[in-house]
Amino acid sequence: RVLRSDLLQTLEVRHALEREAAYLAATRRNDMDIKTISSHLDACQRAVRNQDQNAYISADILLHQAITAAAHNDVLMDLYSHISGALQQSITYLVELRSRNLHEEFHQQLVEAIIAGDADKAVEAVQLYIKQSRIDLESRVEESP
């Protein structure tokens, strides 16, 4: 229960940081950012095809870091890197909790919105993902003895 409580708190922080990162990335990304983000999305998809959970988690973290970097805000990047341990734990737990398909749909929507420069859709993708993750974590807490 303590782990899940910590994960819910981490999810709240991720929501704040990733929502702002998605918004800023969609409005500030450049060609190099798009290339980097796309390559990490490709790595996520490759890991899913290869059924390599560890590679997927690593690629997922790099994708989120690339999106945060594309926001071109050093303070936001520092805050995000500061929670990297909690971020890895959160992503690992969520990947184990449900299929990677939801992650892939979220990633695809998020990356497409950032590339298109659609900040509202990028934020919406983050909000939907976090909302579903929260539901999954809370239902798991309720199921625990």
Short mmCIF file of N, CA, C and O in Angstrom, two decimals:
data_model
loop_
_atom_site.label_atom_id
_atom_site.label_comp_id
_atom_site.label_asym_id
_atom_site.label_seq_id
_atom_site.Cartn_x
_atom_site.Cartn_y
_atom_site.Cartn_z
N ARG A 1 0.82 -1.21 0.00
CA ARG A 1 0.00 0.00 0.00
C ARG A 1 0.86 1.26 0.00
O ARG A 1 0.50 2.25 -0.64
N VAL A 2 1.96 1.23 0.73
CA VAL A 2 2.85 2.39 0.77
C VAL A 2 3.43 2.64 -0.62
O VAL A 2 3.45 3.79 -1.09
N LEU A 3 3.85 1.58 -1.29
CA LEU A 3 4.38 1.72 -2.65
C LEU A 3 3.33 2.34 -3.57
O LEU A 3 3.61 3.27 -4.31
N ARG A 4 2.11 1.84 -3.51
CA ARG A 4 1.06 2.36 -4.38
C ARG A 4 0.72 3.81 -4.03
O ARG A 4 0.45 4.61 -4.91
N SER A 5 0.76 4.13 -2.74
CA SER A 5 0.52 5.52 -2.32
C SER A 5 1.61 6.42 -2.90
O SER A 5 1.33 7.50 -3.42
N ASP A 6 2.84 5.96 -2.80
CA ASP A 6 3.96 6.72 -3.37
C ASP A 6 3.80 6.85 -4.88
O ASP A 6 4.09 7.90 -5.45
N LEU A 7 3.34 5.79 -5.53
CA LEU A 7 3.14 5.83 -6.98
C LEU A 7 2.04 6.83 -7.36
O LEU A 7 2.16 7.53 -8.37
N LEU A 8 0.98 6.90 -6.56
CA LEU A 8 -0.07 7.88 -6.83
C LEU A 8 0.47 9.31 -6.68
O LEU A 8 0.16 10.18 -7.49
N GLN A 9 1.29 9.53 -5.68
CA GLN A 9 1.89 10.86 -5.51
C GLN A 9 2.84 11.18 -6.66
O GLN A 9 2.85 12.30 -7.17
N THR A 10 3.61 10.20 -7.08
CA THR A 10 4.49 10.39 -8.22
C THR A 10 3.69 10.70 -9.48
O THR A 10 4.05 11.57 -10.27
N LEU A 11 2.57 10.01 -9.64
CA LEU A 11 1.69 10.24 -10.79
C LEU A 11 1.16 11.68 -10.78
O LEU A 11 1.06 12.31 -11.84
N GLU A 12 0.84 12.20 -9.61
CA GLU A 12 0.38 13.59 -9.51
C GLU A 12 1.47 14.56 -9.96
O GLU A 12 1.20 15.53 -10.68
N VAL A 13 2.70 14.29 -9.57
CA VAL A 13 3.81 15.15 -9.97
C VAL A 13 4.07 14.99 -11.47
O VAL A 13 4.29 15.98 -12.18
N ARG A 14 4.03 13.75 -11.94
CA ARG A 14 4.20 13.52 -13.39
C ARG A 14 3.15 14.29 -14.17
O ARG A 14 3.46 14.87 -15.21
N HIS A 15 1.92 14.28 -13.68
CA HIS A 15 0.84 14.97 -14.38
C HIS A 15 1.19 16.45 -14.55
O HIS A 15 1.07 17.00 -15.65
N ALA A 16 1.61 17.08 -13.48
CA ALA A 16 1.95 18.50 -13.54
C ALA A 16 3.11 18.76 -14.50
O ALA A 16 3.03 19.63 -15.37
N LEU A 17 4.17 17.99 -14.35
CA LEU A 17 5.36 18.23 -15.17
C LEU A 17 5.16 17.82 -16.63
O LEU A 17 5.54 18.56 -17.54
N GLU A 18 4.55 16.66 -16.85
CA GLU A 18 4.39 16.18 -18.22
C GLU A 18 3.35 16.96 -18.99
O GLU A 18 3.47 17.15 -20.19
N ARG A 19 2.34 17.45 -18.30
CA ARG A 19 1.33 18.30 -18.96
C ARG A 19 2.00 19.57 -19.47
O ARG A 19 1.81 19.97 -20.62
N GLU A 20 2.79 20.21 -18.63
CA GLU A 20 3.46 21.44 -19.04
C GLU A 20 4.53 21.16 -20.10
O GLU A 20 4.68 21.91 -21.06
N ALA A 21 5.25 20.06 -19.94
CA ALA A 21 6.26 19.70 -20.94
C ALA A 21 5.62 19.45 -22.30
O ALA A 21 6.14 19.90 -23.33
N ALA A 22 4.49 18.77 -22.33
CA ALA A 22 3.79 18.49 -23.59
C ALA A 22 3.34 19.79 -24.25
O ALA A 22 3.51 19.98 -25.46
N TYR A 23 2.77 20.67 -23.45
CA TYR A 23 2.30 21.96 -23.97
C TYR A 23 3.46 22.75 -24.58
O TYR A 23 3.38 23.22 -25.72
N LEU A 24 4.52 22.89 -23.81
CA LEU A 24 5.67 23.67 -24.28
C LEU A 24 6.37 22.99 -25.45
O LEU A 24 6.80 23.66 -26.40
N ALA A 25 6.48 21.67 -25.41
CA ALA A 25 7.13 20.96 -26.52
C ALA A 25 6.36 21.17 -27.82
O ALA A 25 6.97 21.37 -28.89
N ALA A 26 5.04 21.14 -27.75
CA ALA A 26 4.23 21.34 -28.95
C ALA A 26 4.40 22.75 -29.52
O ALA A 26 4.31 22.95 -30.74
N THR A 27 4.69 23.71 -28.66
CA THR A 27 4.83 25.09 -29.14
C THR A 27 6.27 25.49 -29.43
O THR A 27 6.50 26.45 -30.16
N ARG A 28 7.24 24.74 -28.90
CA ARG A 28 8.64 25.15 -29.03
C ARG A 28 9.53 24.16 -29.77
O ARG A 28 10.69 24.46 -30.03
N ARG A 29 9.03 22.97 -30.07
CA ARG A 29 9.89 21.93 -30.65
C ARG A 29 10.48 22.40 -31.98
O ARG A 29 9.90 23.20 -32.70
N ASN A 30 11.67 21.87 -32.24
CA ASN A 30 12.33 22.16 -33.51
C ASN A 30 12.53 20.84 -34.26
O ASN A 30 12.14 19.78 -33.77
N ASP A 31 13.15 20.91 -35.42
CA ASP A 31 13.32 19.71 -36.24
C ASP A 31 14.14 18.63 -35.53
O ASP A 31 13.83 17.44 -35.63
N MET A 32 15.17 19.03 -34.80
CA MET A 32 15.99 18.06 -34.08
C MET A 32 15.20 17.40 -32.95
O MET A 32 15.31 16.19 -32.73
N ASP A 33 14.37 18.19 -32.26
CA ASP A 33 13.52 17.63 -31.21
C ASP A 33 12.58 16.58 -31.79
O ASP A 33 12.41 15.51 -31.22
N ILE A 34 11.96 16.92 -32.92
CA ILE A 34 11.03 15.99 -33.57
C ILE A 34 11.74 14.69 -33.94
O ILE A 34 11.21 13.59 -33.72
N LYS A 35 12.94 14.82 -34.46
CA LYS A 35 13.71 13.63 -34.85
C LYS A 35 14.02 12.77 -33.61
O LYS A 35 13.87 11.54 -33.65
N THR A 36 14.44 13.40 -32.54
CA THR A 36 14.78 12.67 -31.30
C THR A 36 13.55 12.01 -30.70
O THR A 36 13.58 10.82 -30.34
N ILE A 37 12.46 12.75 -30.59
CA ILE A 37 11.22 12.22 -30.04
C ILE A 37 10.75 11.03 -30.88
O ILE A 37 10.38 9.98 -30.34
N SER A 38 10.77 11.20 -32.19
CA SER A 38 10.32 10.13 -33.09
C SER A 38 11.18 8.88 -32.96
O SER A 38 10.67 7.76 -32.98
N SER A 39 12.48 9.06 -32.78
CA SER A 39 13.36 7.89 -32.66
C SER A 39 13.08 7.13 -31.36
O SER A 39 13.12 5.90 -31.33
N HIS A 40 12.76 7.85 -30.30
CA HIS A 40 12.42 7.17 -29.04
C HIS A 40 11.06 6.48 -29.12
O HIS A 40 10.87 5.40 -28.55
N LEU A 41 10.13 7.08 -29.84
CA LEU A 41 8.84 6.42 -30.07
C LEU A 41 9.05 5.13 -30.86
O LEU A 41 8.49 4.09 -30.54
N ASP A 42 9.90 5.19 -31.89
CA ASP A 42 10.23 4.00 -32.67
C ASP A 42 10.84 2.91 -31.79
O ASP A 42 10.54 1.73 -31.93
N ALA A 43 11.72 3.32 -30.86
CA ALA A 43 12.34 2.36 -29.94
C ALA A 43 11.30 1.71 -29.03
O ALA A 43 11.36 0.50 -28.76
N CYS A 44 10.31 2.48 -28.58
CA CYS A 44 9.21 1.91 -27.78
C CYS A 44 8.46 0.87 -28.60
O CYS A 44 8.19 -0.24 -28.11
N GLN A 45 8.13 1.21 -29.82
CA GLN A 45 7.38 0.30 -30.68
C GLN A 45 8.17 -0.97 -31.00
O GLN A 45 7.63 -2.06 -31.02
N ARG A 46 9.47 -0.82 -31.22
CA ARG A 46 10.34 -1.96 -31.48
C ARG A 46 10.40 -2.90 -30.26
O ARG A 46 10.32 -4.12 -30.39
N ALA A 47 10.48 -2.30 -29.08
CA ALA A 47 10.52 -3.10 -27.85
C ALA A 47 9.22 -3.87 -27.66
O ALA A 47 9.24 -5.02 -27.22
N VAL A 48 8.09 -3.25 -28.00
CA VAL A 48 6.81 -3.94 -27.90
C VAL A 48 6.79 -5.13 -28.87
O VAL A 48 6.40 -6.24 -28.49
N ARG A 49 7.21 -4.90 -30.11
CA ARG A 49 7.24 -6.00 -31.09
C ARG A 49 8.14 -7.14 -30.64
O ARG A 49 7.83 -8.31 -30.86
N ASN A 50 9.25 -6.79 -29.99
CA ASN A 50 10.21 -7.80 -29.51
C ASN A 50 9.83 -8.36 -28.14
O ASN A 50 10.55 -9.20 -27.59
N GLN A 51 8.75 -7.87 -27.57
CA GLN A 51 8.29 -8.27 -26.24
C GLN A 51 9.40 -8.14 -25.20
O GLN A 51 9.58 -9.00 -24.33
N ASP A 52 10.13 -7.03 -25.29
CA ASP A 52 11.25 -6.76 -24.38
C ASP A 52 10.83 -5.65 -23.41
O ASP A 52 10.94 -4.47 -23.72
N GLN A 53 10.34 -6.06 -22.25
CA GLN A 53 9.83 -5.10 -21.28
C GLN A 53 10.89 -4.12 -20.79
O GLN A 53 10.63 -2.93 -20.65
N ASN A 54 12.11 -4.60 -20.53
CA ASN A 54 13.17 -3.71 -20.06
C ASN A 54 13.53 -2.66 -21.10
O ASN A 54 13.73 -1.50 -20.77
N ALA A 55 13.63 -3.09 -22.36
CA ALA A 55 13.92 -2.14 -23.44
C ALA A 55 12.79 -1.13 -23.58
O ALA A 55 13.01 0.05 -23.83
N TYR A 56 11.56 -1.62 -23.39
CA TYR A 56 10.40 -0.73 -23.49
C TYR A 56 10.46 0.35 -22.40
O TYR A 56 10.27 1.54 -22.68
N ILE A 57 10.71 -0.06 -21.19
CA ILE A 57 10.76 0.89 -20.07
C ILE A 57 11.86 1.92 -20.30
O ILE A 57 11.64 3.13 -20.12
N SER A 58 13.02 1.47 -20.74
CA SER A 58 14.12 2.41 -21.03
C SER A 58 13.75 3.39 -22.13
O SER A 58 13.99 4.60 -22.02
N ALA A 59 13.15 2.87 -23.20
CA ALA A 59 12.75 3.74 -24.32
C ALA A 59 11.66 4.70 -23.89
O ALA A 59 11.63 5.87 -24.31
N ASP A 60 10.74 4.24 -23.06
CA ASP A 60 9.65 5.08 -22.56
C ASP A 60 10.22 6.26 -21.77
O ASP A 60 9.83 7.41 -21.98
N ILE A 61 11.15 5.98 -20.88
CA ILE A 61 11.76 7.05 -20.09
C ILE A 61 12.49 8.04 -20.99
O ILE A 61 12.35 9.26 -20.83
N LEU A 62 13.24 7.53 -21.96
CA LEU A 62 13.95 8.42 -22.89
C LEU A 62 12.98 9.26 -23.71
O LEU A 62 13.26 10.43 -23.99
N LEU A 63 11.85 8.68 -24.08
CA LEU A 63 10.84 9.44 -24.81
C LEU A 63 10.33 10.60 -23.97
O LEU A 63 10.26 11.74 -24.44
N HIS A 64 9.98 10.33 -22.72
CA HIS A 64 9.48 11.40 -21.85
C HIS A 64 10.55 12.47 -21.61
O HIS A 64 10.24 13.66 -21.57
N GLN A 65 11.79 12.04 -21.48
CA GLN A 65 12.88 13.01 -21.29
C GLN A 65 13.07 13.86 -22.55
O GLN A 65 13.32 15.06 -22.45
N ALA A 66 12.94 13.25 -23.72
CA ALA A 66 13.08 14.00 -24.97
C ALA A 66 11.96 15.02 -25.14
O ALA A 66 12.18 16.14 -25.62
N ILE A 67 10.75 14.64 -24.74
CA ILE A 67 9.62 15.58 -24.80
C ILE A 67 9.87 16.74 -23.84
O ILE A 67 9.66 17.91 -24.19
N THR A 68 10.35 16.43 -22.65
CA THR A 68 10.66 17.48 -21.68
C THR A 68 11.77 18.38 -22.20
O THR A 68 11.69 19.61 -22.06
N ALA A 69 12.77 17.81 -22.83
CA ALA A 69 13.86 18.61 -23.41
C ALA A 69 13.34 19.52 -24.52
O ALA A 69 13.81 20.65 -24.68
N ALA A 70 12.36 19.04 -25.28
CA ALA A 70 11.79 19.82 -26.38
C ALA A 70 10.99 21.02 -25.87
O ALA A 70 10.67 21.93 -26.65
N ALA A 71 10.70 21.05 -24.59
CA ALA A 71 10.02 22.21 -24.00
C ALA A 71 10.97 23.41 -23.92
O ALA A 71 10.52 24.55 -23.79
N HIS A 72 12.27 23.13 -23.98
CA HIS A 72 13.30 24.18 -23.93
C HIS A 72 13.14 25.07 -22.70
O HIS A 72 13.15 26.30 -22.78
N ASN A 73 13.00 24.41 -21.55
CA ASN A 73 12.91 25.08 -20.27
C ASN A 73 13.83 24.32 -19.31
O ASN A 73 13.52 23.20 -18.90
N ASP A 74 14.96 24.94 -19.00
CA ASP A 74 15.98 24.27 -18.18
C ASP A 74 15.48 23.89 -16.78
O ASP A 74 15.84 22.84 -16.25
N VAL A 75 14.66 24.73 -16.18
CA VAL A 75 14.16 24.44 -14.84
C VAL A 75 13.23 23.23 -14.88
O VAL A 75 13.32 22.33 -14.03
N LEU A 76 12.35 23.18 -15.88
CA LEU A 76 11.47 22.03 -16.03
C LEU A 76 12.28 20.76 -16.25
O LEU A 76 11.99 19.72 -15.64
N MET A 77 13.31 20.83 -17.06
CA MET A 77 14.16 19.68 -17.32
C MET A 77 14.86 19.22 -16.04
O MET A 77 14.94 18.02 -15.76
N ASP A 78 15.35 20.18 -15.24
CA ASP A 78 15.99 19.83 -13.97
C ASP A 78 15.00 19.15 -13.01
O ASP A 78 15.35 18.16 -12.36
N LEU A 79 13.80 19.69 -12.92
CA LEU A 79 12.79 19.08 -12.05
C LEU A 79 12.47 17.66 -12.51
O LEU A 79 12.36 16.75 -11.69
N TYR A 80 12.33 17.49 -13.81
CA TYR A 80 11.98 16.18 -14.34
C TYR A 80 13.11 15.18 -14.10
O TYR A 80 12.87 14.04 -13.72
N SER A 81 14.34 15.61 -14.30
CA SER A 81 15.46 14.69 -14.07
C SER A 81 15.61 14.37 -12.59
O SER A 81 16.06 13.28 -12.23
N HIS A 82 15.18 15.28 -11.73
CA HIS A 82 15.27 15.05 -10.29
C HIS A 82 14.37 13.90 -9.83
O HIS A 82 14.67 13.23 -8.85
N ILE A 83 13.28 13.65 -10.55
CA ILE A 83 12.37 12.57 -10.17
C ILE A 83 12.61 11.31 -11.01
O ILE A 83 11.76 10.42 -11.05
N SER A 84 13.76 11.19 -11.63
CA SER A 84 14.00 10.07 -12.55
C SER A 84 13.86 8.70 -11.88
O SER A 84 13.33 7.77 -12.50
N GLY A 85 14.28 8.56 -10.65
CA GLY A 85 14.13 7.27 -9.96
C GLY A 85 12.66 6.93 -9.74
O GLY A 85 12.22 5.81 -10.02
N ALA A 86 11.90 7.90 -9.27
CA ALA A 86 10.47 7.69 -9.06
C ALA A 86 9.76 7.49 -10.39
O ALA A 86 8.82 6.70 -10.50
N LEU A 87 10.22 8.18 -11.42
CA LEU A 87 9.64 8.04 -12.76
C LEU A 87 9.82 6.61 -13.27
O LEU A 87 8.87 6.00 -13.75
N GLN A 88 11.03 6.08 -13.13
CA GLN A 88 11.28 4.71 -13.58
C GLN A 88 10.41 3.72 -12.81
O GLN A 88 9.82 2.80 -13.40
N GLN A 89 10.30 3.90 -11.52
CA GLN A 89 9.47 3.01 -10.70
C GLN A 89 8.01 3.11 -11.14
O GLN A 89 7.31 2.09 -11.27
N SER A 90 7.53 4.30 -11.40
CA SER A 90 6.15 4.52 -11.83
C SER A 90 5.88 3.85 -13.17
O SER A 90 4.89 3.13 -13.32
N ILE A 91 6.74 4.07 -14.13
CA ILE A 91 6.55 3.50 -15.46
C ILE A 91 6.63 1.97 -15.40
O ILE A 91 5.81 1.28 -15.99
N THR A 92 7.59 1.45 -14.65
CA THR A 92 7.72 0.00 -14.52
C THR A 92 6.46 -0.61 -13.94
O THR A 92 5.93 -1.59 -14.46
N TYR A 93 5.95 -0.02 -12.88
CA TYR A 93 4.75 -0.55 -12.24
C TYR A 93 3.55 -0.47 -13.18
O TYR A 93 2.78 -1.43 -13.30
N LEU A 94 3.39 0.65 -13.87
CA LEU A 94 2.25 0.81 -14.77
C LEU A 94 2.32 -0.15 -15.95
O LEU A 94 1.30 -0.68 -16.40
N VAL A 95 3.52 -0.39 -16.46
CA VAL A 95 3.69 -1.34 -17.58
C VAL A 95 3.32 -2.74 -17.11
O VAL A 95 2.66 -3.50 -17.82
N GLU A 96 3.73 -3.10 -15.90
CA GLU A 96 3.40 -4.42 -15.38
C GLU A 96 1.91 -4.55 -15.04
O GLU A 96 1.36 -5.63 -15.11
N LEU A 97 1.28 -3.44 -14.71
CA LEU A 97 -0.12 -3.43 -14.30
C LEU A 97 -1.07 -3.66 -15.47
O LEU A 97 -2.09 -4.30 -15.32
N ARG A 98 -0.71 -3.15 -16.62
CA ARG A 98 -1.60 -3.28 -17.77
C ARG A 98 -0.79 -3.49 -19.04
O ARG A 98 0.42 -3.39 -19.03
N SER A 99 -1.47 -3.73 -20.12
CA SER A 99 -0.78 -3.97 -21.37
C SER A 99 -0.09 -2.70 -21.86
O SER A 99 -0.50 -1.59 -21.54
N ARG A 100 0.93 -2.89 -22.65
CA ARG A 100 1.64 -1.76 -23.22
C ARG A 100 0.83 -1.07 -24.31
O ARG A 100 1.18 0.00 -24.77
N ASN A 101 -0.29 -1.67 -24.74
CA ASN A 101 -1.08 -1.06 -25.79
C ASN A 101 -1.57 0.33 -25.42
O ASN A 101 -1.56 1.24 -26.24
N LEU A 102 -2.01 0.51 -24.17
CA LEU A 102 -2.46 1.83 -23.74
C LEU A 102 -1.30 2.82 -23.79
O LEU A 102 -1.46 3.95 -24.22
N HIS A 103 -0.14 2.38 -23.35
CA HIS A 103 1.04 3.25 -23.40
C HIS A 103 1.31 3.65 -24.85
O HIS A 103 1.59 4.82 -25.12
N GLU A 104 1.25 2.69 -25.75
CA GLU A 104 1.56 2.98 -27.15
C GLU A 104 0.55 3.94 -27.76
O GLU A 104 0.92 4.83 -28.53
N GLU A 105 -0.73 3.76 -27.46
CA GLU A 105 -1.75 4.68 -27.97
C GLU A 105 -1.50 6.09 -27.45
O GLU A 105 -1.56 7.06 -28.19
N PHE A 106 -1.19 6.20 -26.16
CA PHE A 106 -0.90 7.49 -25.55
C PHE A 106 0.33 8.12 -26.20
O PHE A 106 0.31 9.28 -26.59
N HIS A 107 1.38 7.34 -26.32
CA HIS A 107 2.61 7.87 -26.92
C HIS A 107 2.36 8.35 -28.34
O HIS A 107 2.84 9.42 -28.72
N GLN A 108 1.64 7.55 -29.12
CA GLN A 108 1.37 7.92 -30.51
C GLN A 108 0.59 9.24 -30.57
O GLN A 108 0.95 10.14 -31.33
N GLN A 109 -0.46 9.36 -29.79
CA GLN A 109 -1.26 10.59 -29.77
C GLN A 109 -0.42 11.78 -29.32
O GLN A 109 -0.50 12.87 -29.91
N LEU A 110 0.38 11.58 -28.30
CA LEU A 110 1.20 12.66 -27.76
C LEU A 110 2.23 13.13 -28.78
O LEU A 110 2.37 14.34 -29.04
N VAL A 111 2.94 12.20 -29.38
CA VAL A 111 3.98 12.56 -30.35
C VAL A 111 3.36 13.22 -31.58
O VAL A 111 3.88 14.23 -32.07
N GLU A 112 2.25 12.69 -32.07
CA GLU A 112 1.59 13.30 -33.22
C GLU A 112 1.17 14.74 -32.92
O GLU A 112 1.33 15.63 -33.76
N ALA A 113 0.64 14.98 -31.73
CA ALA A 113 0.23 16.33 -31.35
C ALA A 113 1.43 17.27 -31.25
O ALA A 113 1.36 18.42 -31.71
N ILE A 114 2.52 16.79 -30.69
CA ILE A 114 3.73 17.63 -30.58
C ILE A 114 4.27 17.96 -31.96
O ILE A 114 4.58 19.11 -32.25
N ILE A 115 4.37 16.97 -32.82
CA ILE A 115 4.86 17.21 -34.18
C ILE A 115 3.97 18.20 -34.92
O ILE A 115 4.45 19.09 -35.63
N ALA A 116 2.65 18.06 -34.74
CA ALA A 116 1.70 18.96 -35.40
C ALA A 116 1.67 20.35 -34.76
O ALA A 116 1.07 21.27 -35.31
N GLY A 117 2.33 20.49 -33.62
CA GLY A 117 2.31 21.78 -32.92
C GLY A 117 0.98 22.07 -32.25
O GLY A 117 0.66 23.22 -31.98
N ASP A 118 0.22 21.02 -31.94
CA ASP A 118 -1.09 21.17 -31.32
C ASP A 118 -0.96 20.97 -29.80
O ASP A 118 -1.07 19.86 -29.29
N ALA A 119 -0.74 22.08 -29.10
CA ALA A 119 -0.51 22.03 -27.66
C ALA A 119 -1.72 21.49 -26.90
O ALA A 119 -1.56 20.73 -25.93
N ASP A 120 -2.91 21.85 -27.32
CA ASP A 120 -4.11 21.38 -26.62
C ASP A 120 -4.25 19.87 -26.72
O ASP A 120 -4.58 19.21 -25.73
N LYS A 121 -4.00 19.30 -27.89
CA LYS A 121 -4.09 17.84 -28.04
C LYS A 121 -2.97 17.14 -27.29
O LYS A 121 -3.17 16.03 -26.77
N ALA A 122 -1.81 17.76 -27.23
CA ALA A 122 -0.70 17.17 -26.47
C ALA A 122 -1.06 17.11 -24.99
O ALA A 122 -0.87 16.07 -24.34
N VAL A 123 -1.62 18.18 -24.47
CA VAL A 123 -2.04 18.21 -23.07
C VAL A 123 -3.16 17.20 -22.84
O VAL A 123 -3.15 16.48 -21.83
N GLU A 124 -4.09 17.12 -23.77
CA GLU A 124 -5.19 16.16 -23.64
C GLU A 124 -4.67 14.73 -23.58
O GLU A 124 -5.16 13.92 -22.78
N ALA A 125 -3.67 14.40 -24.39
CA ALA A 125 -3.10 13.05 -24.37
C ALA A 125 -2.50 12.73 -23.01
O ALA A 125 -2.69 11.64 -22.47
N VAL A 126 -1.78 13.70 -22.44
CA VAL A 126 -1.19 13.49 -21.11
C VAL A 126 -2.29 13.32 -20.08
O VAL A 126 -2.24 12.40 -19.24
N GLN A 127 -3.29 14.15 -20.12
CA GLN A 127 -4.36 14.07 -19.13
C GLN A 127 -5.11 12.75 -19.20
O GLN A 127 -5.42 12.15 -18.17
N LEU A 128 -5.38 12.25 -20.40
CA LEU A 128 -6.06 10.97 -20.54
C LEU A 128 -5.21 9.83 -19.99
O LEU A 128 -5.71 8.94 -19.30
N TYR A 129 -3.93 9.85 -20.30
CA TYR A 129 -3.02 8.81 -19.82
C TYR A 129 -2.93 8.81 -18.29
O TYR A 129 -3.03 7.76 -17.65
N ILE A 130 -2.75 9.99 -17.72
CA ILE A 130 -2.62 10.09 -16.26
C ILE A 130 -3.93 9.69 -15.60
O ILE A 130 -3.93 8.98 -14.58
N LYS A 131 -5.06 10.11 -16.16
CA LYS A 131 -6.36 9.74 -15.60
C LYS A 131 -6.52 8.23 -15.57
O LYS A 131 -6.91 7.65 -14.55
N GLN A 132 -6.22 7.56 -16.67
CA GLN A 132 -6.35 6.10 -16.73
C GLN A 132 -5.35 5.43 -15.79
O GLN A 132 -5.69 4.46 -15.11
N SER A 133 -4.14 5.95 -15.71
CA SER A 133 -3.13 5.39 -14.81
C SER A 133 -3.58 5.51 -13.36
O SER A 133 -3.41 4.59 -12.57
N ARG A 134 -4.16 6.63 -13.03
CA ARG A 134 -4.66 6.84 -11.67
C ARG A 134 -5.77 5.85 -11.34
O ARG A 134 -5.79 5.26 -10.26
N ILE A 135 -6.69 5.66 -12.28
CA ILE A 135 -7.77 4.69 -12.09
C ILE A 135 -7.19 3.30 -11.86
O ILE A 135 -7.60 2.58 -10.95
N ASP A 136 -6.21 2.92 -12.68
CA ASP A 136 -5.58 1.61 -12.55
C ASP A 136 -4.91 1.45 -11.19
O ASP A 136 -5.06 0.42 -10.52
N LEU A 137 -4.15 2.47 -10.76
CA LEU A 137 -3.46 2.39 -9.48
C LEU A 137 -4.43 2.36 -8.31
O LEU A 137 -4.26 1.59 -7.37
N GLU A 138 -5.45 3.20 -8.36
CA GLU A 138 -6.42 3.24 -7.26
C GLU A 138 -7.21 1.95 -7.16
O GLU A 138 -7.49 1.47 -6.07
N SER A 139 -7.55 1.35 -8.30
CA SER A 139 -8.28 0.08 -8.24
C SER A 139 -7.38 -1.01 -7.69
O SER A 139 -7.85 -1.89 -6.97
N ARG A 140 -6.10 -0.95 -7.95
CA ARG A 140 -5.16 -1.93 -7.41
C ARG A 140 -5.03 -1.76 -5.91
O ARG A 140 -4.93 -2.72 -5.18
N VAL A 141 -5.04 -0.51 -5.43
CA VAL A 141 -4.97 -0.24 -3.98
C VAL A 141 -6.20 -0.82 -3.30
O VAL A 141 -6.11 -1.45 -2.25
N GLU A 142 -7.37 -0.64 -3.89
CA GLU A 142 -8.61 -1.16 -3.30
C GLU A 142 -8.65 -2.68 -3.27
O GLU A 142 -9.24 -3.26 -2.38
N GLU A 143 -7.99 -3.32 -4.24
CA GLU A 143 -7.97 -4.79 -4.30
C GLU A 143 -7.04 -5.41 -3.27
O GLU A 143 -7.17 -6.55 -2.91
N SER A 144 -6.06 -4.63 -2.81
CA SER A 144 -5.05 -5.16 -1.89
C SER A 144 -5.65 -5.46 -0.53
O SER A 144 -6.52 -4.73 -0.06
N PRO A 145 -5.15 -6.53 0.13
CA PRO A 145 -5.66 -6.86 1.47
C PRO A 145 -5.24 -5.85 2.51
O PRO A 145 -4.36 -5.13 2.40
#
